PDB file of C-alpha atoms in Angstrom:
ATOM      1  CA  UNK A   1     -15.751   5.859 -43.442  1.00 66.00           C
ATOM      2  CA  UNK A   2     -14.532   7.629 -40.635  1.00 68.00           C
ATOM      3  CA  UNK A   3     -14.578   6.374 -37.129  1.00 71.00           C
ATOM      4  CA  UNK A   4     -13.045   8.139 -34.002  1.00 75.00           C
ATOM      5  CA  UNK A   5     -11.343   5.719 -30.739  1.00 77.00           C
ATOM      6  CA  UNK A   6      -9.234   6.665 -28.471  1.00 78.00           C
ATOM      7  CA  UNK A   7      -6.833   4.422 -26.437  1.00 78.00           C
ATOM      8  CA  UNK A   8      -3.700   5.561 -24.458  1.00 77.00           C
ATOM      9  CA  UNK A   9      -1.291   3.352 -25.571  1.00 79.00           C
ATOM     10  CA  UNK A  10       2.815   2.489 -25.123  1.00 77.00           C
ATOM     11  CA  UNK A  11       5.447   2.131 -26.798  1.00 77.00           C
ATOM     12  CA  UNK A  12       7.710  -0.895 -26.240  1.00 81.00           C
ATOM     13  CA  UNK A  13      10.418  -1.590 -29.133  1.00 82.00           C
ATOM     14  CA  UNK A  14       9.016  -1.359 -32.111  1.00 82.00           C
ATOM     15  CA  UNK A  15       5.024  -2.060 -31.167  1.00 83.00           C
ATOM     16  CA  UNK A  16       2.184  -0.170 -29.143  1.00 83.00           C
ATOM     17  CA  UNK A  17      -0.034  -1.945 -26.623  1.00 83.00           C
ATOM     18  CA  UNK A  18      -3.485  -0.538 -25.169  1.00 82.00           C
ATOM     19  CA  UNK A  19      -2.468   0.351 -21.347  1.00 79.00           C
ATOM     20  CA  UNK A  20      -6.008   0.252 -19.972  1.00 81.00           C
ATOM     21  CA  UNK A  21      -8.522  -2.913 -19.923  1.00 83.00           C
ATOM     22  CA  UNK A  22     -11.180  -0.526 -22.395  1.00 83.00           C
ATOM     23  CA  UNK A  23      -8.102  -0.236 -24.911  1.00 81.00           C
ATOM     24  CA  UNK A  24      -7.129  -3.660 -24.997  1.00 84.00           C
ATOM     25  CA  UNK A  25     -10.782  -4.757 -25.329  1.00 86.00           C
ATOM     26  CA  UNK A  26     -10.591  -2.235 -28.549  1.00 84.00           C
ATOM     27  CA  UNK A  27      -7.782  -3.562 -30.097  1.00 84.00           C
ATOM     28  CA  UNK A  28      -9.260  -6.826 -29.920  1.00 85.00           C
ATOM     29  CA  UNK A  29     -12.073  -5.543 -31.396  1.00 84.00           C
ATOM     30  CA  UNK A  30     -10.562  -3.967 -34.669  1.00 81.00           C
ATOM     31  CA  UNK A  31     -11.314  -5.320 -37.999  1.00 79.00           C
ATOM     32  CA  UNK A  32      -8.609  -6.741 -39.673  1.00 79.00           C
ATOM     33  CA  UNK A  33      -7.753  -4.357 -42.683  1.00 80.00           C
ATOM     34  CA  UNK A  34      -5.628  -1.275 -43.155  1.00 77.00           C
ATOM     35  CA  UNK A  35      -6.199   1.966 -40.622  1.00 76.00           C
ATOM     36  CA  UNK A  36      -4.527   5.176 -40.224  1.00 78.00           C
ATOM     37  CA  UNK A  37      -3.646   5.984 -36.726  1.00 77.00           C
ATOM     38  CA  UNK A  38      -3.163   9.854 -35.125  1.00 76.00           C
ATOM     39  CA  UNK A  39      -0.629  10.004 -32.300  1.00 74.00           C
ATOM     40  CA  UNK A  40      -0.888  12.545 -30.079  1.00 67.00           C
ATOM     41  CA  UNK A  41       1.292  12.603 -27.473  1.00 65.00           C
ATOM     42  CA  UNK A  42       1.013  13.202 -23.678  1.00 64.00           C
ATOM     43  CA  UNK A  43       3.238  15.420 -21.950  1.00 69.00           C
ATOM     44  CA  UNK A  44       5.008  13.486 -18.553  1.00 71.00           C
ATOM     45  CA  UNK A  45       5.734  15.374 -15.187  1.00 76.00           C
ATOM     46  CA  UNK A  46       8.600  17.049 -15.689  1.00 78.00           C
ATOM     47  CA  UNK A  47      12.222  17.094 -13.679  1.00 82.00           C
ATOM     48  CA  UNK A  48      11.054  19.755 -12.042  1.00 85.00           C
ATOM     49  CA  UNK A  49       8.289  18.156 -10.744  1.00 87.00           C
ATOM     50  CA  UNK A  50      10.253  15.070 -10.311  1.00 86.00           C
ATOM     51  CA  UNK A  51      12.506  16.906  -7.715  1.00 91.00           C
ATOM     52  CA  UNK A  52       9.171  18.064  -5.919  1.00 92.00           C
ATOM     53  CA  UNK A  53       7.877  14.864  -5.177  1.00 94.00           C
ATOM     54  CA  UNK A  54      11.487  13.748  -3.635  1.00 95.00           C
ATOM     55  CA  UNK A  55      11.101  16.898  -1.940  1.00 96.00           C
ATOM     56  CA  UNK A  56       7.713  16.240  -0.423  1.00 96.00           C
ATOM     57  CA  UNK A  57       8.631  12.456   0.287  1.00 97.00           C
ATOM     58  CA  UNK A  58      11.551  13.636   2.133  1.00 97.00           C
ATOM     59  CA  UNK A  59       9.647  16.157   3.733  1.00 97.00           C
ATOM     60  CA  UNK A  60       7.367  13.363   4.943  1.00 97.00           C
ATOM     61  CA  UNK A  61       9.606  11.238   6.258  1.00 97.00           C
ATOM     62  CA  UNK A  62      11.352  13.966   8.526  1.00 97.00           C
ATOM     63  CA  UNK A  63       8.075  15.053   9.414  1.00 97.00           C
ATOM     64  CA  UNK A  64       6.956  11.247  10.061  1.00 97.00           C
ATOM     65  CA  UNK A  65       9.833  10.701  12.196  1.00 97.00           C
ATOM     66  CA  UNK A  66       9.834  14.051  14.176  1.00 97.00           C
ATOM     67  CA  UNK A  67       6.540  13.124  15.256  1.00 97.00           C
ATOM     68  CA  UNK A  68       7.522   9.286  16.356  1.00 96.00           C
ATOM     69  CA  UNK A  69       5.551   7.643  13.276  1.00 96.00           C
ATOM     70  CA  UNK A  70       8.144   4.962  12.317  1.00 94.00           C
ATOM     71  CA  UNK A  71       7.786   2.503   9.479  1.00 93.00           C
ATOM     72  CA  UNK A  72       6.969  -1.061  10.238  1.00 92.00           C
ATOM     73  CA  UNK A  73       8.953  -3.122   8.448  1.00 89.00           C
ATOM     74  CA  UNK A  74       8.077  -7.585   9.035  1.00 86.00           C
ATOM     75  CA  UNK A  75      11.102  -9.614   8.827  1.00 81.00           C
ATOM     76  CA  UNK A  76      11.294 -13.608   8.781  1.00 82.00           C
ATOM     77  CA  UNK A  77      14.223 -13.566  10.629  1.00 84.00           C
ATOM     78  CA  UNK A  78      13.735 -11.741  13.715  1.00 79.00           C
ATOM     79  CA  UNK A  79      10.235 -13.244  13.921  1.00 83.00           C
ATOM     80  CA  UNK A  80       8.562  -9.644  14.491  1.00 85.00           C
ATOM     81  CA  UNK A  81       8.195  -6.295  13.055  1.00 89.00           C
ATOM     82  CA  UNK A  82      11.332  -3.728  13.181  1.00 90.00           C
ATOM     83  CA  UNK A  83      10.547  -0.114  13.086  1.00 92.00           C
ATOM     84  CA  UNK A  84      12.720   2.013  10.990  1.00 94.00           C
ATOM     85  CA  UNK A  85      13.014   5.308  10.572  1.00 96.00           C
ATOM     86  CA  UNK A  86      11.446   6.814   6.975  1.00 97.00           C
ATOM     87  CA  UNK A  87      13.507   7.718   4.349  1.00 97.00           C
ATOM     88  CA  UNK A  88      12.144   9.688   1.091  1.00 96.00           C
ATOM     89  CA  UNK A  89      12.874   6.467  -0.726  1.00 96.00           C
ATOM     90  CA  UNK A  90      10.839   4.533   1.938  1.00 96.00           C
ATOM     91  CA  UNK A  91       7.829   7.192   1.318  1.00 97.00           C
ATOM     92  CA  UNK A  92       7.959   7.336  -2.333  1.00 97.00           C
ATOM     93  CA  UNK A  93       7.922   3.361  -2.429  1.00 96.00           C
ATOM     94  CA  UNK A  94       5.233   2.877   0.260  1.00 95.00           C
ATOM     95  CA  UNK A  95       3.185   5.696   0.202  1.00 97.00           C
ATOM     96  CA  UNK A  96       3.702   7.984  -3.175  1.00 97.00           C
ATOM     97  CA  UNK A  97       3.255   4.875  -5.443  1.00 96.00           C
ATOM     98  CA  UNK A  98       0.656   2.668  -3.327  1.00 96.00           C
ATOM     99  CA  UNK A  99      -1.846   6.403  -3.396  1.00 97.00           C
ATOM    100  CA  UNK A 100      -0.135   6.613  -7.493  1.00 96.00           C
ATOM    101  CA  UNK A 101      -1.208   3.126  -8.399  1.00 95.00           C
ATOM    102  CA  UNK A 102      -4.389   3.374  -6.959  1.00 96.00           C
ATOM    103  CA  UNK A 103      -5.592   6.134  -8.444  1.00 95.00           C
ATOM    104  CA  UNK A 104      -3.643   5.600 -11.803  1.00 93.00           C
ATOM    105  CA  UNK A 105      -3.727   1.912 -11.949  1.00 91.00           C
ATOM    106  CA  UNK A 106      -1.552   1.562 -15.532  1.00 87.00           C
ATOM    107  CA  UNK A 107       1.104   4.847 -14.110  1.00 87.00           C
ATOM    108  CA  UNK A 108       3.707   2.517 -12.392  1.00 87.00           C
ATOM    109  CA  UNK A 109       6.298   5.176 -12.374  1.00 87.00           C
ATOM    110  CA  UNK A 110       6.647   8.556 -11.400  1.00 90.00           C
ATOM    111  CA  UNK A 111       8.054   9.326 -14.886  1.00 85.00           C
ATOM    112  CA  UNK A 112       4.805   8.005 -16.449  1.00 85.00           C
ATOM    113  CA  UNK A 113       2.351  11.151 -14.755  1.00 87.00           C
ATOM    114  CA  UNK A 114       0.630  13.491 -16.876  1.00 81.00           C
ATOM    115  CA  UNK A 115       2.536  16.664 -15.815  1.00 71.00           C
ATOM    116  CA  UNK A 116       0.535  18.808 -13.170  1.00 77.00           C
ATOM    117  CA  UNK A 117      -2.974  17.505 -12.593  1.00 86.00           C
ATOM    118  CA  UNK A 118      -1.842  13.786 -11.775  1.00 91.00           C
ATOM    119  CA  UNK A 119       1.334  15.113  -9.652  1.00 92.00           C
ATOM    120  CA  UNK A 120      -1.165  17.328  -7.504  1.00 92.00           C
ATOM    121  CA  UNK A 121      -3.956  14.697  -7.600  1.00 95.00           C
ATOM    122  CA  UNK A 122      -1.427  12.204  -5.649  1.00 96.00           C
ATOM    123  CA  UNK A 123      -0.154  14.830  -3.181  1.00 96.00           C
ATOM    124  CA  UNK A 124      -3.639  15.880  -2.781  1.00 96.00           C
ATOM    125  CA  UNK A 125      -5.144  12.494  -1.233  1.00 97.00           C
ATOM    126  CA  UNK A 126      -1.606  12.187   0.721  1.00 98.00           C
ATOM    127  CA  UNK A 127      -1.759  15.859   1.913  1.00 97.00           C
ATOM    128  CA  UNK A 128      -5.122  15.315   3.518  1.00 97.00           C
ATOM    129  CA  UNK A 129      -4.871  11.998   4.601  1.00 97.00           C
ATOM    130  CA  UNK A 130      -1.448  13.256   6.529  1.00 97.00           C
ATOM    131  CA  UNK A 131      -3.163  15.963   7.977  1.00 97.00           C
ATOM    132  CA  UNK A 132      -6.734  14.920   9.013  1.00 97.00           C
ATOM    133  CA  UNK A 133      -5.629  11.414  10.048  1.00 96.00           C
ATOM    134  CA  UNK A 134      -1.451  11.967  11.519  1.00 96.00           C
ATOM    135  CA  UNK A 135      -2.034  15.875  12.157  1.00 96.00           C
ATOM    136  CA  UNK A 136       1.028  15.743  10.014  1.00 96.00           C
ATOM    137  CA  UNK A 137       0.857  19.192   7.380  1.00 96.00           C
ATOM    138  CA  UNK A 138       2.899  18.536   4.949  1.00 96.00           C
ATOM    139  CA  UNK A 139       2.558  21.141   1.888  1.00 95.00           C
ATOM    140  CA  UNK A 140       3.929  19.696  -1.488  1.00 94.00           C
ATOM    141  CA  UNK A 141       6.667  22.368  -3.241  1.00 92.00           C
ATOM    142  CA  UNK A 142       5.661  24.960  -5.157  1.00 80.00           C
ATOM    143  CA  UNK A 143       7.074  26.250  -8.159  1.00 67.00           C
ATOM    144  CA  UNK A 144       8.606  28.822  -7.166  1.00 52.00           C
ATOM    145  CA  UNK A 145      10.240  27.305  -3.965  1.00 48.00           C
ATOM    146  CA  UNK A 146       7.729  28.577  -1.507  1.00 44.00           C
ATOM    147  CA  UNK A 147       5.289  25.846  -0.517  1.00 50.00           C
ATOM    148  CA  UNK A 148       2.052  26.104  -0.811  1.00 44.00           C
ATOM    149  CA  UNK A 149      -0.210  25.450   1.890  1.00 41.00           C
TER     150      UNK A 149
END
């Protein structure tokens, strides 16, 4: 008997775990006996695209700063909030990954993305959230260089 399921799943050492809640549920849920498994494998942004979204997160933070947006940062020891200026590590850690994570919940890296669709899906809610809230346009790089807008 043949029976098709589907789970993304990763590979730590020598052993795969279910990343989502549904794949975990259907691991539980396998009966104990022999089963062959297919492995397909999902292609990961590339460097390319890697360099892009350091691009567009330093874009945003000169962009952020050139229009007086600073980040808030709360500190115990001064007792208040210090604003900093961004810095594309500052972006990608408080607003790439936050928009990442909540639309991807089991992608905690950059590295992890499917390669084009999950890249532009992220830039795509921070693009128009930028724009239509902080009248900040920010275009994420192109390909060839040129952004798009």
């Amino acid at each position: 008997e043949t029976v098709e399921m589907k789970a993304t799943v990763r590979k730590i050492n020598q052993s795969i775990f279910p990343v989502t809640k549904e794949g975990q549920k259907m691991f539980r849920e396998l009966p104990k006996t022999e089963f062959v498994i297919n492995i397909e494998t999902e292609e990961s942004r590339t460097l390319a695209q890697n360099n892009a979204i350091h691009l567009y997160c330093r874009r945003i933070g000169d962009a952020a700063n050139a229009a007086g947006y600073e980040m808030h940062v709360k500190s115990e020891l001064l007792r208040d909030v210090v604003e900093i200026p961004w810095t594309w590590e500052s972006v990608k850690e408080n607003i790439w990954l936050p928009v990442q994570m909540a639309l991807y919940p089991s992608i905690l890296r950059t590295r992890d993305l499917k390669k084009t669709e999950q890249v532009s899906a992220v830039a795509q809610v921070i693009g128009r959230y930028l724009s239509e809230k902080k009248g900040l346009n920010v275009p994420f790089p192109s390909k060839d260089g040129m952004d798009r807008g």
